Coordinates of N, CA, C and O in Angstrom, one line a residue:
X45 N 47.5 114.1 187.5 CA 47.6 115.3 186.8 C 48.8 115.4 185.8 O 48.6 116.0 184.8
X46 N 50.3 114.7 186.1 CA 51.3 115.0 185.7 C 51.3 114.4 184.3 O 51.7 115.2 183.4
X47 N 50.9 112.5 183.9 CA 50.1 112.2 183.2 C 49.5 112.7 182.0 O 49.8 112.6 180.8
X48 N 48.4 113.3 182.6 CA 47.2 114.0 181.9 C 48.0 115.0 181.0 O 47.7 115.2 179.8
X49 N 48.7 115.6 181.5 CA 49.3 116.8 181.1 C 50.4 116.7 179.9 O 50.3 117.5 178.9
X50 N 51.3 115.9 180.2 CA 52.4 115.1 179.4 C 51.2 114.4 178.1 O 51.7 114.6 177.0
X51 N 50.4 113.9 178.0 CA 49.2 113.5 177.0 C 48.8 114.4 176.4 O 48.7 114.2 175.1
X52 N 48.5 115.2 176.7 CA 47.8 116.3 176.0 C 48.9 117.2 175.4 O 48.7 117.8 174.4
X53 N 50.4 117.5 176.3 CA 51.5 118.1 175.5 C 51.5 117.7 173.8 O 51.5 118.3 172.8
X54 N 51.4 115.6 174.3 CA 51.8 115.0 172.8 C 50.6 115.2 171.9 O 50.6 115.2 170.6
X55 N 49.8 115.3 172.5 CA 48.4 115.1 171.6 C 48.3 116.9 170.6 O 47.8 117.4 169.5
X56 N 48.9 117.2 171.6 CA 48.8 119.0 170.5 C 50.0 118.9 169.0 O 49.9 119.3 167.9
X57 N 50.9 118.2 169.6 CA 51.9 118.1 168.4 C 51.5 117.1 167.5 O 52.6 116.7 167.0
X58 N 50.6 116.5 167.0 CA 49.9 115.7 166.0 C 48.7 117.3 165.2 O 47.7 118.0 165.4
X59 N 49.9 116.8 164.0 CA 48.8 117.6 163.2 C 47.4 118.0 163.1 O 46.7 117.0 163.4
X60 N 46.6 119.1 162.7 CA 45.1 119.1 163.0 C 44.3 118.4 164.4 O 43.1 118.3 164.4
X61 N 45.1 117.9 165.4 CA 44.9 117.4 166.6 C 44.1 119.1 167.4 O 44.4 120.1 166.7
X62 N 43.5 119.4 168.4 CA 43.4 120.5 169.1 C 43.2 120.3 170.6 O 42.0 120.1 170.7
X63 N 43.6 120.2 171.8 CA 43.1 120.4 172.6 C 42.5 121.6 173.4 O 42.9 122.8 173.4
X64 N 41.4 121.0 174.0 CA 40.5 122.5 174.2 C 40.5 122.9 175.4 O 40.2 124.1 175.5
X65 N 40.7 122.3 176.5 CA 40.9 122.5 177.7 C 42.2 122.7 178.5 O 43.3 122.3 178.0
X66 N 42.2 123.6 179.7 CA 43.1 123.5 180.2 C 43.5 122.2 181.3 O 42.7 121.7 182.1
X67 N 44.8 121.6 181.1 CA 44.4 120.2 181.4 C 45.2 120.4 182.8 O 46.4 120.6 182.8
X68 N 44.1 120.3 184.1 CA 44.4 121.0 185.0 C 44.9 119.5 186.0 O 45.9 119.5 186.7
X69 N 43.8 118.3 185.9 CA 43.9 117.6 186.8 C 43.6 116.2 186.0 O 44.5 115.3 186.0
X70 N 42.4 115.9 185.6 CA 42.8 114.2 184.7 C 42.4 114.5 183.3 O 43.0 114.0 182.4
X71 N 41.4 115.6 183.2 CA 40.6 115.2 182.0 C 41.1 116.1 180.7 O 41.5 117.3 180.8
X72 N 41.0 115.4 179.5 CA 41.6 116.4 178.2 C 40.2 116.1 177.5 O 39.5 115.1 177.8
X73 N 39.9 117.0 176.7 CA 39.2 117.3 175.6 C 39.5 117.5 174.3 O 40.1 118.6 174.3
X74 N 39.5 117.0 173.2 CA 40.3 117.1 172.2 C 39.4 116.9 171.1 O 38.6 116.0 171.1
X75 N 39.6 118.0 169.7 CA 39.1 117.7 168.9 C 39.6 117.9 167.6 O 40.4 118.9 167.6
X76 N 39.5 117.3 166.2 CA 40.1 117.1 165.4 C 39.6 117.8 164.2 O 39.2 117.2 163.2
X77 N 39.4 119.2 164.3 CA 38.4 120.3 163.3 C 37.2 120.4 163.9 O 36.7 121.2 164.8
X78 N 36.5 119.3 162.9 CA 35.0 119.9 163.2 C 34.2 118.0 163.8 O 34.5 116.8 163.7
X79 N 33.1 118.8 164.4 CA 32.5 117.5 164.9 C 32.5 116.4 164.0 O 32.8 115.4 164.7
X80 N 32.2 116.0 162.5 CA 32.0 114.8 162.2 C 33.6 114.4 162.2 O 33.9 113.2 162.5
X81 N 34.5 115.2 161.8 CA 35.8 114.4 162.0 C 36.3 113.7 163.1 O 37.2 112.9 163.1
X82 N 35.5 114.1 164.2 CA 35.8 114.1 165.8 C 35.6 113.0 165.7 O 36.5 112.1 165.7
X83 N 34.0 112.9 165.7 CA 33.1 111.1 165.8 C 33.7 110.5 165.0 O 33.6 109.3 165.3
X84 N 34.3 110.7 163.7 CA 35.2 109.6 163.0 C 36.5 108.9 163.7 O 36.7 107.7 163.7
X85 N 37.4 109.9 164.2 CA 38.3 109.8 165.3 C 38.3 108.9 166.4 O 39.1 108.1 166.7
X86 N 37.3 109.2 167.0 CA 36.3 108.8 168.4 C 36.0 106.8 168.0 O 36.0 105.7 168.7
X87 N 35.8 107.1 166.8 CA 35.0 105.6 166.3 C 36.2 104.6 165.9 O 36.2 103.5 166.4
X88 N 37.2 105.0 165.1 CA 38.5 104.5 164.7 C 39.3 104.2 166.2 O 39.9 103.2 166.5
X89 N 39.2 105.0 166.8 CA 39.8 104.6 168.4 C 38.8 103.1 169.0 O 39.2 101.9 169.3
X90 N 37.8 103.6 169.1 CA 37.0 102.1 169.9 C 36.8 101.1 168.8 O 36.2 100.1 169.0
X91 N 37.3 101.3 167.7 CA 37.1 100.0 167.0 C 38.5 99.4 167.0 O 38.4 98.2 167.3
X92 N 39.6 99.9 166.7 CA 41.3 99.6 167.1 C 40.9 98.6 168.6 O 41.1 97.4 168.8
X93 N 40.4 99.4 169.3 CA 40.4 98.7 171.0 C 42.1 98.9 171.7 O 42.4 98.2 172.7
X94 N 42.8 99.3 171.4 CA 44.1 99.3 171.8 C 44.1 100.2 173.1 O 44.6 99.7 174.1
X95 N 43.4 101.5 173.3 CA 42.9 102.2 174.4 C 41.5 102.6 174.5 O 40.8 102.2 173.6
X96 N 41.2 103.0 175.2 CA 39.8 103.2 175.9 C 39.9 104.8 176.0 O 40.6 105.5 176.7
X97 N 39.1 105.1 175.2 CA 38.8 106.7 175.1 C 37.4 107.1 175.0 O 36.9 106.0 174.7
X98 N 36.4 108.0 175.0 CA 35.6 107.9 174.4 C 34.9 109.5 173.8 O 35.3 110.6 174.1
X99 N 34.0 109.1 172.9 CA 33.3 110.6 172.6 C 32.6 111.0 173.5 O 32.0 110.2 174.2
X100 N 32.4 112.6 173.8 CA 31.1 113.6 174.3 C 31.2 114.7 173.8 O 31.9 115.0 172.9
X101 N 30.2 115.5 174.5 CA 30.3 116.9 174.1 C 30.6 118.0 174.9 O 29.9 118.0 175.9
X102 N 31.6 119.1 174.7 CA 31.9 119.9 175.4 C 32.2 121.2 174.8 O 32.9 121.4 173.9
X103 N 31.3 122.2 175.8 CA 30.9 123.5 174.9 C 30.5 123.8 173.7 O 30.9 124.6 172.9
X104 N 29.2 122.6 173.8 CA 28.6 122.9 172.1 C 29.6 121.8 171.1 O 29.1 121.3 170.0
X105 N 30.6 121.5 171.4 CA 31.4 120.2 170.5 C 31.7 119.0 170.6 O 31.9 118.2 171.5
X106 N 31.6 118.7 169.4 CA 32.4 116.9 169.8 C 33.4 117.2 170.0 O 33.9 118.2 169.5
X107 N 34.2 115.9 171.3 CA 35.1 116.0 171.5 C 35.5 114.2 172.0 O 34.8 113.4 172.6
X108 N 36.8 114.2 171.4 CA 37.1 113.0 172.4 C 37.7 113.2 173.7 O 38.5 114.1 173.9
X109 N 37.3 112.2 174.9 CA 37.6 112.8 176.1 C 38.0 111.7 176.9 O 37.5 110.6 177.0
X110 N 39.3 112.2 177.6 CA 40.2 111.4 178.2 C 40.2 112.0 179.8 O 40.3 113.1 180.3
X111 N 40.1 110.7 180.2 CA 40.9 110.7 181.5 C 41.6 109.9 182.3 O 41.3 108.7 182.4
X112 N 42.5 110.4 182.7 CA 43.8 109.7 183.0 C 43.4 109.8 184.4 O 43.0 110.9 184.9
X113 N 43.6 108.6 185.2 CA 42.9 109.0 186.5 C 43.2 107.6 187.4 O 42.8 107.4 188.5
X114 N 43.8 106.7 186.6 CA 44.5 105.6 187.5 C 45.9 105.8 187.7 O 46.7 106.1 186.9
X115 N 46.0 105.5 189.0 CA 47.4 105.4 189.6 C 48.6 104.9 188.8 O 49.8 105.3 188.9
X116 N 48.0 103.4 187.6 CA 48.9 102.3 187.5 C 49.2 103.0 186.3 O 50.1 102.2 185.7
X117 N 48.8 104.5 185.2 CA 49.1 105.1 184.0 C 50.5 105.2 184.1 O 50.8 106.0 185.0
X118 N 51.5 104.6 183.4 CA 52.7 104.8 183.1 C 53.6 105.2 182.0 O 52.7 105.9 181.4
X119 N 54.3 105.3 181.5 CA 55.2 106.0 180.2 C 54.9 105.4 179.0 O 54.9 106.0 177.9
X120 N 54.6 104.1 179.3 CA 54.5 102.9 178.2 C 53.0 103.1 178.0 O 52.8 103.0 176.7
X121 N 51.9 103.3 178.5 CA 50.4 103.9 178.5 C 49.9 104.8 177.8 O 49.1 104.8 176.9
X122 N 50.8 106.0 178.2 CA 51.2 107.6 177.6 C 51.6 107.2 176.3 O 50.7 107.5 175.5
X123 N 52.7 106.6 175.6 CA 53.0 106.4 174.2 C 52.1 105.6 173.3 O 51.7 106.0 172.1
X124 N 51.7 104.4 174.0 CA 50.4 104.0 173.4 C 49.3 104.5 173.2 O 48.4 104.1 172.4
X125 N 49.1 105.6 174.1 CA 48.0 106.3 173.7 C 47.9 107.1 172.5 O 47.2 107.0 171.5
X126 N 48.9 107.8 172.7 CA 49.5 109.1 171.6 C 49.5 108.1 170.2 O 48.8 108.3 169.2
X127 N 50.3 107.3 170.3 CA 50.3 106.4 169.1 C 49.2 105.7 169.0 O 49.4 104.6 168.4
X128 N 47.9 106.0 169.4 CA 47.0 105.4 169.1 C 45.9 106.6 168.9 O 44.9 106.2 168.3
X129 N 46.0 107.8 169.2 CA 45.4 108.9 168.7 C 46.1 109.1 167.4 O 45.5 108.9 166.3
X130 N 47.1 109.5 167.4 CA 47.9 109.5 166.4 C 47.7 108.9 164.7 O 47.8 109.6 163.8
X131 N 47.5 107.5 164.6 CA 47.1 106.7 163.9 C 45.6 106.9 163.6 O 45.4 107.0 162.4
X132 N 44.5 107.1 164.2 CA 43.2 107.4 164.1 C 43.5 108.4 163.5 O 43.7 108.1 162.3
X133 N 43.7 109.9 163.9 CA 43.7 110.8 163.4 C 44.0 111.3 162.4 O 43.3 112.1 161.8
X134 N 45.8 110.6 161.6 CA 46.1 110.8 160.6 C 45.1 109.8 159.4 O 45.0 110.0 158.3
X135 N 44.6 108.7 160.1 CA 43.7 108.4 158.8 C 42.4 108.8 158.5 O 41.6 108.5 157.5
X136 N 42.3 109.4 159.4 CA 40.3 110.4 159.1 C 41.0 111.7 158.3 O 40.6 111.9 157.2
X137 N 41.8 112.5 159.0 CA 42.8 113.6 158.7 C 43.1 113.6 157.2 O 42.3 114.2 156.4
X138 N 44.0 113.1 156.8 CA 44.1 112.5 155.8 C 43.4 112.0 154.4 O 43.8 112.0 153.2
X139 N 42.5 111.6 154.8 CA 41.3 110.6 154.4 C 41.2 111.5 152.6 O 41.8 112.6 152.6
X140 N 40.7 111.3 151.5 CA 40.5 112.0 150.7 C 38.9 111.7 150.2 O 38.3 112.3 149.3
X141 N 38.6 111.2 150.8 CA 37.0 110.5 151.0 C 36.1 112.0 151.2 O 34.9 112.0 151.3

């Protein structure tokens, strides 16, 4: 949970980033405006391969959705993640397309 939590802190401070849930115990929900930007997000992550995240839907939205839920998640895990939302995000975000 401590993890999950510390993730989703960083994932709110990336611009146009949102998390939607309260992140109680593994799982975050997060979304980047509106659904097609989400699945663009979602798609730039599994094609990178650097982390393992994936899309669904929650409450009517896309959302990318994380959970943190192995023991062996450590500080170095957490940064690469963030920096790896981070980087998807600002270039869909961004995008002038």
């Amino acid at each position: 949970g401590a993890q999950a939590k510390i993730l989703a802190e960083e994932f709110a401070l990336i611009p146009g980033v949102e998390v939607l849930n309260d992140v109680t115990f593994t799982q975050i929900c997060v979304s980047f405006g509106d659904d097609a930007k989400t699945r663009q997000v979602t798609e730039k992550l599994i094609a990178e391969g650097a982390v393992w995240m994936s899309g669904s839907r929650w409450r009517d939205r896309e959302v990318l959705r994380i959970s943190v839920c192995n023991w062996s998640t450590d500080d170095d895990d957490i940064a690469q993640s963030v920096a790896a939302v981070k980087r998807a995000a600002l270039s869909v975000l961004n995008s002038t397309d």
